[in-house]
Amino acid sequence: MKPIKTERLKKLLIIGFVWPEPNSSAAGGRMMQLISVFAANRFKITFASPALDSDFMVDLSQFGVEKKSIELNNSSFDDFIIELNPDVVLFDRFMIEEQFGWRVAENCPKAIRILDTEDLHCLRTARQKAFKENSTFKLTDLLSEEVAKREIASILRCDLSYIISEFELKVLKDVFKIDSALLQYLPFLVEEMSEEDLLKLPSFEDRQHFVFIGNFLHEPNWNTVQCLKETIWPLIRKDFPEAVLQVYGAYPSQKVLQLHQPKNGFFIMGRATDANEIVKNARIVLAPIRFGAGLKGKLLEAMQCGTPSVTSVIGSEAMHENLPWNGFIEDTPDEFAKKAISLYKDQNLWGQAQKNGIAIVHECYLKDKYSEKLINRVNALLNDYEVHRLHNFMGSLLQHHTLKSTKYMAKWIEAKNKHL
């Protein structure tokens, strides 16, 4: 009797900027979504990071993922990756690819290199700069951004980059002329909401208060809370004196905590123990986001919780295709405040907004819609990486020069550290 051949488990190495904290940020949730797709498709996953452990990091072992601490500018990583010999390496943000990409390319040249951009940092940076300078942002501003040069170089060096927003996909193709063969649209990936899930959602009458939720290490979130405190909330309280806004978020600084003002209905609540429960029991999510990029996890979470939202054009960017929004999209403070109050008080309006949000979830974010495409693209690269790289001449050119310059800078730092 012939032995039955079993297919070898493919190995995925994820190199994280930080350890995943799905309860602290949308980025942490996104990473766990990617892990679940690869795990379901028989990849043996190792997650490595140079970051320090945190009190709120997920226990990766519960998901069958091996955890490995690594060091920056240290050749011990070379020994580690040679022994692991992964089939696929996923870099969490371009800064990680800059640090470790050349080591992966040198020690495991056959490994497929994938970049998860999270969002386009150059877009967020350029918009933030335009906001602070009180100027109008133009897409051509991106061409002069220093971070754009680094980020685009990282995208070109990789075999594939996951792009979370269709708007950013268009920017990469139209402004930076990136070949579609190097890009894959991959939004947040969520499970379908069943009839049972919908019936469990708290009713209009059982909900109260406005809420904002967001990680305060992320500058656009801090700026949004400033906008709420200084501009939006005074307008809401003027016409709705009993209104209450609860602001939740991980890692609040002292400047955030100082905004706490119960007499004006403005409450800084700190870290949310269970963000899902908080959003589910709120009546409205407020998010007057003034700059940023990517997709807004807080607004998708609101839809999944059946909670309507009022946000800005940038907040809603690339999130709902041509479907009606889960509430209102307003950039003018007066209109934003009026729409927030009417949505809070009008049960019929609120109910329709909730239905809109659930329709957006089902149309735009279902895991089943994208997970097969994700794995098929990875398998195609594994089978044909040499031809793929041959057609990415600019990437090969950048890989060649980056490997030389970054390699010797890293070796100089390593040698210097040994003498300290």
Coordinates of C-alpha atoms in Angstrom, one line a residue:
M1 CA 0.0 0.0 0.0
K2 CA 1.4 3.4 -1.1
P3 CA 1.7 6.1 1.6
I4 CA -0.7 8.9 1.3
K5 CA 1.0 12.1 0.3
T6 CA 0.1 15.1 2.5
E7 CA 0.5 18.6 1.2
R8 CA 3.2 20.5 3.1
L9 CA 1.9 23.4 5.2
K10 CA 3.1 26.7 3.7
K11 CA 4.9 29.0 6.1
L12 CA 3.9 32.6 6.5
L13 CA 6.1 35.0 8.5
I14 CA 4.4 38.3 9.5
I15 CA 6.7 41.0 10.7
G16 CA 4.7 43.4 12.8
F17 CA 5.3 47.1 13.5
V18 CA 3.6 46.3 16.9
W19 CA 2.0 43.3 18.4
P20 CA -1.7 43.1 17.4
E21 CA -4.1 44.9 19.7
P22 CA -7.5 44.4 18.1
N23 CA -9.3 46.1 21.0
S24 CA -7.1 49.2 20.7
S25 CA -7.1 50.0 17.0
A26 CA -8.6 49.1 13.6
A27 CA -5.0 48.2 12.5
G28 CA -4.9 45.5 15.2
G29 CA -8.3 44.2 14.0
R30 CA -7.1 44.2 10.4
M31 CA -4.1 42.2 11.2
M32 CA -6.2 39.5 13.0
Q33 CA -8.5 39.4 9.9
L34 CA -5.4 38.6 7.7
I35 CA -4.2 36.0 10.2
S36 CA -7.6 34.3 10.1
V37 CA -7.7 34.1 6.3
F38 CA -4.1 32.6 6.0
A39 CA -4.8 30.2 8.9
A40 CA -8.0 28.9 7.3
N41 CA -6.0 28.2 4.2
R42 CA -3.4 25.9 5.9
F43 CA -0.6 28.4 6.4
K44 CA 1.7 27.8 9.4
I45 CA 2.0 31.4 10.8
T46 CA 4.9 33.0 12.8
F47 CA 4.4 36.6 14.0
A48 CA 7.6 38.5 14.7
S49 CA 8.1 42.0 15.9
P50 CA 10.8 44.3 17.4
A51 CA 8.2 46.0 19.6
L52 CA 8.0 45.6 23.3
D53 CA 5.1 43.5 24.7
S54 CA 2.1 45.4 25.8
D55 CA -0.6 44.8 28.4
F56 CA -3.3 44.8 25.6
M57 CA -1.7 42.6 22.9
V58 CA -3.6 39.6 21.8
D59 CA -2.4 36.1 22.9
L60 CA -1.3 34.8 19.5
S61 CA -0.9 31.2 20.7
Q62 CA -4.7 31.0 21.0
F63 CA -4.9 31.4 17.2
G64 CA -2.2 28.8 16.5
V65 CA 0.4 31.6 15.7
E66 CA 4.0 31.3 17.0
K67 CA 5.3 34.5 18.6
K68 CA 8.9 35.6 18.0
S69 CA 10.7 38.8 19.3
I70 CA 13.3 40.2 16.9
E71 CA 15.8 43.0 17.0
L72 CA 16.4 45.9 14.7
N73 CA 19.9 46.1 13.0
N74 CA 20.9 42.7 14.3
S75 CA 22.1 39.8 12.2
S76 CA 20.3 37.4 14.6
F77 CA 17.3 38.0 12.3
D78 CA 19.3 36.5 9.4
D79 CA 19.8 33.2 11.4
F80 CA 16.1 33.2 12.4
I81 CA 14.7 33.6 8.9
I82 CA 17.2 31.2 7.3
E83 CA 16.1 28.5 9.8
L84 CA 12.3 29.4 9.4
N85 CA 12.6 29.5 5.6
P86 CA 9.1 31.0 5.0
D87 CA 7.3 30.8 1.7
V88 CA 5.6 34.2 2.3
V89 CA 6.7 37.2 4.3
L90 CA 4.1 39.9 5.1
F91 CA 5.4 43.3 6.2
D92 CA 3.1 45.3 8.5
R93 CA 3.6 48.9 7.1
F94 CA 6.4 50.2 4.9
M95 CA 8.7 51.1 7.8
I96 CA 9.0 47.4 8.6
E97 CA 9.8 46.5 5.0
E98 CA 12.5 49.2 5.1
Q99 CA 14.1 47.6 8.1
F100 CA 13.8 43.9 7.2
G101 CA 13.0 43.7 3.5
W102 CA 16.6 43.5 2.4
R103 CA 17.4 40.8 4.9
V104 CA 14.4 38.7 3.7
A105 CA 15.5 39.2 0.0
E106 CA 19.1 38.3 0.8
N107 CA 18.5 35.3 3.0
C108 CA 15.2 33.9 1.5
P109 CA 15.2 35.1 -2.1
K110 CA 12.4 32.8 -3.1
A111 CA 10.0 34.0 -0.4
I112 CA 7.1 36.1 -1.7
R113 CA 7.3 39.6 -0.1
I114 CA 3.9 41.2 0.6
L115 CA 3.3 44.7 2.1
D116 CA 0.2 45.5 4.1
T117 CA 0.1 49.3 3.8
E118 CA -2.7 49.7 6.4
D119 CA -3.3 53.1 4.8
L120 CA -1.2 55.4 2.6
H121 CA 1.0 57.2 5.1
C122 CA 2.0 59.8 2.5
L123 CA -1.7 60.7 1.9
R124 CA -2.4 61.1 5.6
T125 CA 0.8 63.2 6.1
A126 CA 0.1 65.5 3.2
R127 CA -3.5 66.0 4.2
Q128 CA -2.4 66.7 7.8
K129 CA 0.1 69.3 6.6
A130 CA -2.5 71.0 4.3
F131 CA -4.9 71.2 7.3
K132 CA -2.3 72.7 9.6
E133 CA -1.3 75.2 6.9
N134 CA -4.9 76.0 6.2
S135 CA -4.4 75.2 2.5
T136 CA -6.3 73.1 0.0
F137 CA -4.9 69.6 -0.4
K138 CA -4.1 68.5 -4.0
L139 CA -3.1 65.0 -5.1
T140 CA 0.0 66.5 -6.7
D141 CA 1.1 67.5 -3.2
L142 CA 2.0 63.8 -2.7
L143 CA 4.8 64.0 -5.2
S144 CA 6.8 66.3 -3.0
E145 CA 6.2 64.3 0.2
E146 CA 9.4 62.8 1.6
V147 CA 7.4 59.9 3.1
A148 CA 5.9 59.2 -0.3
K149 CA 9.3 58.4 -1.8
R150 CA 10.0 55.9 1.0
E151 CA 6.5 54.4 0.8
I152 CA 6.3 54.0 -3.0
A153 CA 9.8 52.5 -3.0
S154 CA 8.6 49.9 -0.5
I155 CA 5.6 49.1 -2.6
L156 CA 7.8 48.7 -5.7
R157 CA 10.3 46.4 -3.9
C158 CA 7.5 44.0 -2.8
D159 CA 5.9 41.4 -5.0
L160 CA 2.4 42.6 -3.9
S161 CA 0.9 45.3 -1.6
Y162 CA -2.5 45.1 0.1
I163 CA -4.4 48.4 -0.4
I164 CA -7.3 49.0 2.0
S165 CA -9.1 51.8 0.1
E166 CA -10.2 52.0 -3.5
F167 CA -9.4 55.7 -3.5
E168 CA -5.8 54.9 -2.5
L169 CA -5.7 52.2 -5.2
K170 CA -6.6 54.9 -7.7
V171 CA -4.0 57.3 -6.3
L172 CA -1.3 54.7 -6.6
K173 CA -2.2 54.0 -10.2
D174 CA -2.9 57.5 -11.4
V175 CA -0.5 59.6 -9.5
F176 CA 2.4 57.2 -8.9
K177 CA 1.9 55.0 -12.0
I178 CA 2.2 51.8 -10.1
D179 CA 1.5 48.6 -12.1
S180 CA -1.8 46.9 -11.1
A181 CA 0.2 43.6 -10.9
L182 CA 1.8 44.9 -7.7
L183 CA -1.5 45.9 -6.0
Q184 CA -4.5 44.1 -4.5
Y185 CA -7.5 45.8 -3.1
L186 CA -8.2 44.3 0.3
P187 CA -10.7 46.2 2.6
F188 CA -11.6 45.2 6.2
L189 CA -12.9 41.6 6.2
V190 CA -15.9 40.8 8.3
E191 CA -18.4 38.0 8.8
E192 CA -22.0 38.3 7.4
M193 CA -24.6 39.5 9.9
S194 CA -27.3 37.0 10.3
E195 CA -31.0 37.7 11.1
E196 CA -30.3 36.5 14.6
D197 CA -27.4 39.0 14.9
L198 CA -29.8 41.8 13.8
L199 CA -32.5 40.8 16.3
K200 CA -29.9 41.0 19.1
L201 CA -29.1 44.7 18.4
P202 CA -30.4 47.1 21.0
S203 CA -33.4 49.1 19.9
F204 CA -33.6 52.9 19.3
E205 CA -35.3 53.3 22.7
D206 CA -32.7 51.2 24.5
R207 CA -29.8 53.3 23.4
Q208 CA -28.6 56.6 24.6
H209 CA -25.8 59.2 24.1
F210 CA -23.5 60.2 21.3
V211 CA -20.1 58.4 21.3
F212 CA -16.7 58.7 19.7
I213 CA -14.1 56.0 19.9
G214 CA -10.5 55.9 18.6
N215 CA -6.9 55.1 19.5
F216 CA -5.2 58.4 20.7
L217 CA -1.8 57.4 19.4
H218 CA -3.3 58.1 15.9
E219 CA -3.1 61.9 15.3
P220 CA -6.4 62.1 13.2
N221 CA -8.3 60.8 16.2
W222 CA -6.9 63.4 18.6
N223 CA -7.7 66.1 16.1
T224 CA -11.3 64.8 15.7
V225 CA -11.8 65.0 19.5
Q226 CA -10.5 68.6 19.4
C227 CA -13.0 69.4 16.6
L228 CA -15.8 67.9 18.6
K229 CA -14.9 69.8 21.8
E230 CA -14.2 73.2 20.3
T231 CA -16.6 73.3 17.3
I232 CA -19.3 70.6 17.0
W233 CA -20.3 69.9 20.6
P234 CA -21.1 73.6 21.6
L235 CA -23.4 73.7 18.6
I236 CA -25.2 70.5 19.6
R237 CA -25.5 71.5 23.2
K238 CA -27.0 74.9 22.2
D239 CA -30.0 73.2 20.6
F240 CA -30.0 70.0 22.7
P241 CA -28.8 71.0 26.2
E242 CA -29.3 67.5 27.8
A243 CA -27.1 65.8 25.1
V244 CA -24.2 63.7 26.4
L245 CA -21.0 62.7 24.4
Q246 CA -18.8 59.9 25.6
V247 CA -15.3 59.8 24.2
Y248 CA -13.5 56.5 24.4
G249 CA -10.0 55.5 23.2
A250 CA -6.8 53.6 24.0
Y251 CA -3.7 55.5 25.2
P252 CA -5.3 58.9 26.1
S253 CA -2.7 61.5 27.0
Q254 CA -3.0 64.2 29.6
K255 CA -4.1 66.7 27.0
V256 CA -7.0 64.4 26.1
L257 CA -8.0 63.8 29.7
Q258 CA -8.1 67.5 30.4
L259 CA -11.0 67.9 27.9
H260 CA -13.3 66.0 30.4
Q261 CA -16.1 68.4 31.2
P262 CA -19.2 66.6 32.7
K263 CA -21.2 69.9 33.3
N264 CA -21.2 70.3 29.5
G265 CA -22.0 66.7 28.8
F266 CA -18.5 66.0 27.4
F267 CA -17.1 62.9 29.0
I268 CA -13.6 61.5 28.4
M269 CA -14.0 57.8 29.3
G270 CA -10.6 56.4 28.4
R271 CA -9.9 52.9 27.1
A272 CA -13.0 50.9 26.2
T273 CA -13.1 47.4 27.9
D274 CA -15.4 46.2 25.1
A275 CA -15.7 48.7 22.3
N276 CA -18.4 46.6 20.5
E277 CA -20.7 46.8 23.5
I278 CA -20.2 50.5 24.0
V279 CA -21.0 51.3 20.3
K280 CA -24.0 48.9 20.3
N281 CA -25.5 50.8 23.2
A282 CA -24.9 54.3 21.9
R283 CA -27.5 55.9 19.7
I284 CA -25.1 57.9 17.4
V285 CA -21.4 57.8 16.5
L286 CA -19.9 61.2 15.8
A287 CA -16.7 61.4 13.7
P288 CA -15.9 64.8 12.2
I289 CA -12.6 63.6 10.8
R290 CA -10.6 66.5 9.2
F291 CA -7.6 64.6 7.8
G292 CA -6.5 61.0 7.4
A293 CA -6.4 58.1 5.0
G294 CA -7.4 54.4 4.6
L295 CA -10.8 53.1 5.9
K296 CA -12.2 54.1 9.2
G297 CA -12.6 51.1 11.4
K298 CA -14.7 53.0 13.9
L299 CA -17.3 53.7 11.2
L300 CA -17.4 50.1 10.0
E301 CA -17.8 49.0 13.6
A302 CA -20.7 51.4 14.0
M303 CA -22.5 49.8 11.0
Q304 CA -21.9 46.3 12.4
C305 CA -23.3 47.5 15.7
G306 CA -26.4 49.0 14.0
T307 CA -25.4 52.4 15.2
P308 CA -25.8 55.3 12.7
S309 CA -23.0 57.9 12.4
V310 CA -22.4 61.4 11.3
T311 CA -19.0 61.9 9.7
S312 CA -17.1 64.1 7.2
V313 CA -16.3 63.5 3.5
I314 CA -12.8 62.2 4.5
G315 CA -14.3 60.0 7.2
S316 CA -16.6 58.3 4.6
E317 CA -14.0 58.2 1.8
A318 CA -14.1 54.9 -0.1
M319 CA -16.2 53.3 2.6
H320 CA -19.7 52.8 1.0
E321 CA -19.3 52.7 -2.8
N322 CA -22.5 54.3 -4.2
L323 CA -24.7 53.1 -1.3
P324 CA -26.5 55.6 1.0
W325 CA -24.5 56.4 4.1
N326 CA -25.2 55.0 7.6
G327 CA -26.5 58.4 8.7
F328 CA -25.1 61.7 7.3
I329 CA -21.9 63.0 5.7
E330 CA -21.3 66.7 6.5
D331 CA -18.3 69.0 6.5
T332 CA -20.0 72.2 7.6
P333 CA -20.1 72.4 11.5
D334 CA -23.6 73.9 11.6
E335 CA -25.0 71.2 9.3
F336 CA -23.1 68.5 11.1
A337 CA -24.7 69.5 14.4
K338 CA -28.2 69.8 13.0
K339 CA -28.0 66.4 11.3
A340 CA -26.6 64.8 14.5
I341 CA -29.5 66.1 16.5
S342 CA -32.2 65.1 14.0
L343 CA -30.7 61.6 13.7
Y344 CA -30.6 61.2 17.5
K345 CA -34.3 62.3 17.9
D346 CA -36.1 60.9 14.8
Q347 CA -36.6 57.2 15.2
N348 CA -37.7 56.6 11.5
L349 CA -34.6 58.5 10.2
W350 CA -32.4 56.5 12.6
G351 CA -34.0 53.2 11.6
Q352 CA -33.3 53.8 7.9
A353 CA -29.7 54.9 8.6
Q354 CA -29.2 51.6 10.5
K355 CA -30.5 49.6 7.5
N356 CA -28.1 51.6 5.2
G357 CA -25.2 50.6 7.4
I358 CA -26.0 46.9 7.4
A359 CA -26.4 47.0 3.6
I360 CA -22.9 48.6 3.3
V361 CA -21.4 45.9 5.5
H362 CA -22.9 43.1 3.3
E363 CA -22.0 44.8 0.0
C364 CA -18.5 46.0 0.7
Y365 CA -16.8 44.1 3.6
L366 CA -17.7 40.4 3.7
K367 CA -14.7 38.2 4.2
D368 CA -16.0 35.5 1.8
K369 CA -15.9 38.0 -1.0
Y370 CA -12.2 38.7 -0.7
S371 CA -10.5 35.8 1.1
E372 CA -10.4 33.5 -1.9
K373 CA -8.9 36.2 -4.2
L374 CA -6.3 36.9 -1.5
I375 CA -5.1 33.2 -1.4
N376 CA -5.4 32.7 -5.1
R377 CA -3.1 35.7 -5.7
V378 CA -0.5 34.5 -3.2
N379 CA -0.5 31.0 -4.7
A380 CA -0.1 32.4 -8.2
L381 CA 3.0 34.4 -7.0
L382 CA 4.4 31.2 -5.3
N383 CA 4.1 29.4 -8.6
D384 CA 5.4 32.1 -10.9
Y385 CA 7.5 34.6 -8.8
E386 CA 10.4 34.7 -11.2
V387 CA 8.3 35.9 -14.2
H388 CA 6.5 38.3 -11.9
R389 CA 9.7 39.9 -10.7
L390 CA 11.2 40.0 -14.2
H391 CA 8.3 42.4 -15.2
N392 CA 8.9 44.6 -12.1
F393 CA 12.2 46.1 -13.3
M394 CA 11.9 49.3 -11.1
G395 CA 11.3 47.1 -8.1
S396 CA 14.4 45.0 -9.0
L397 CA 16.4 48.2 -9.4
L398 CA 15.3 49.6 -6.1
Q399 CA 15.9 46.2 -4.4
H400 CA 19.5 46.2 -5.7
H401 CA 20.4 49.7 -4.5
T402 CA 18.4 49.5 -1.3
L403 CA 20.0 46.2 -0.4
K404 CA 23.4 47.9 -0.8
S405 CA 22.7 51.1 1.1
T406 CA 20.4 49.8 3.8
K407 CA 22.5 46.7 4.4
Y408 CA 25.7 48.6 5.1
M409 CA 23.9 51.2 7.2
A410 CA 22.4 48.4 9.3
K411 CA 25.7 46.7 9.6
W412 CA 27.4 49.9 10.7
I413 CA 24.7 50.4 13.4
E414 CA 25.1 46.8 14.5
A415 CA 28.9 47.2 14.8
K416 CA 28.5 50.5 16.6
N417 CA 26.0 48.9 19.1
K418 CA 28.5 46.2 19.9
H419 CA 31.1 48.7 21.0
L420 CA 28.7 50.7 23.3

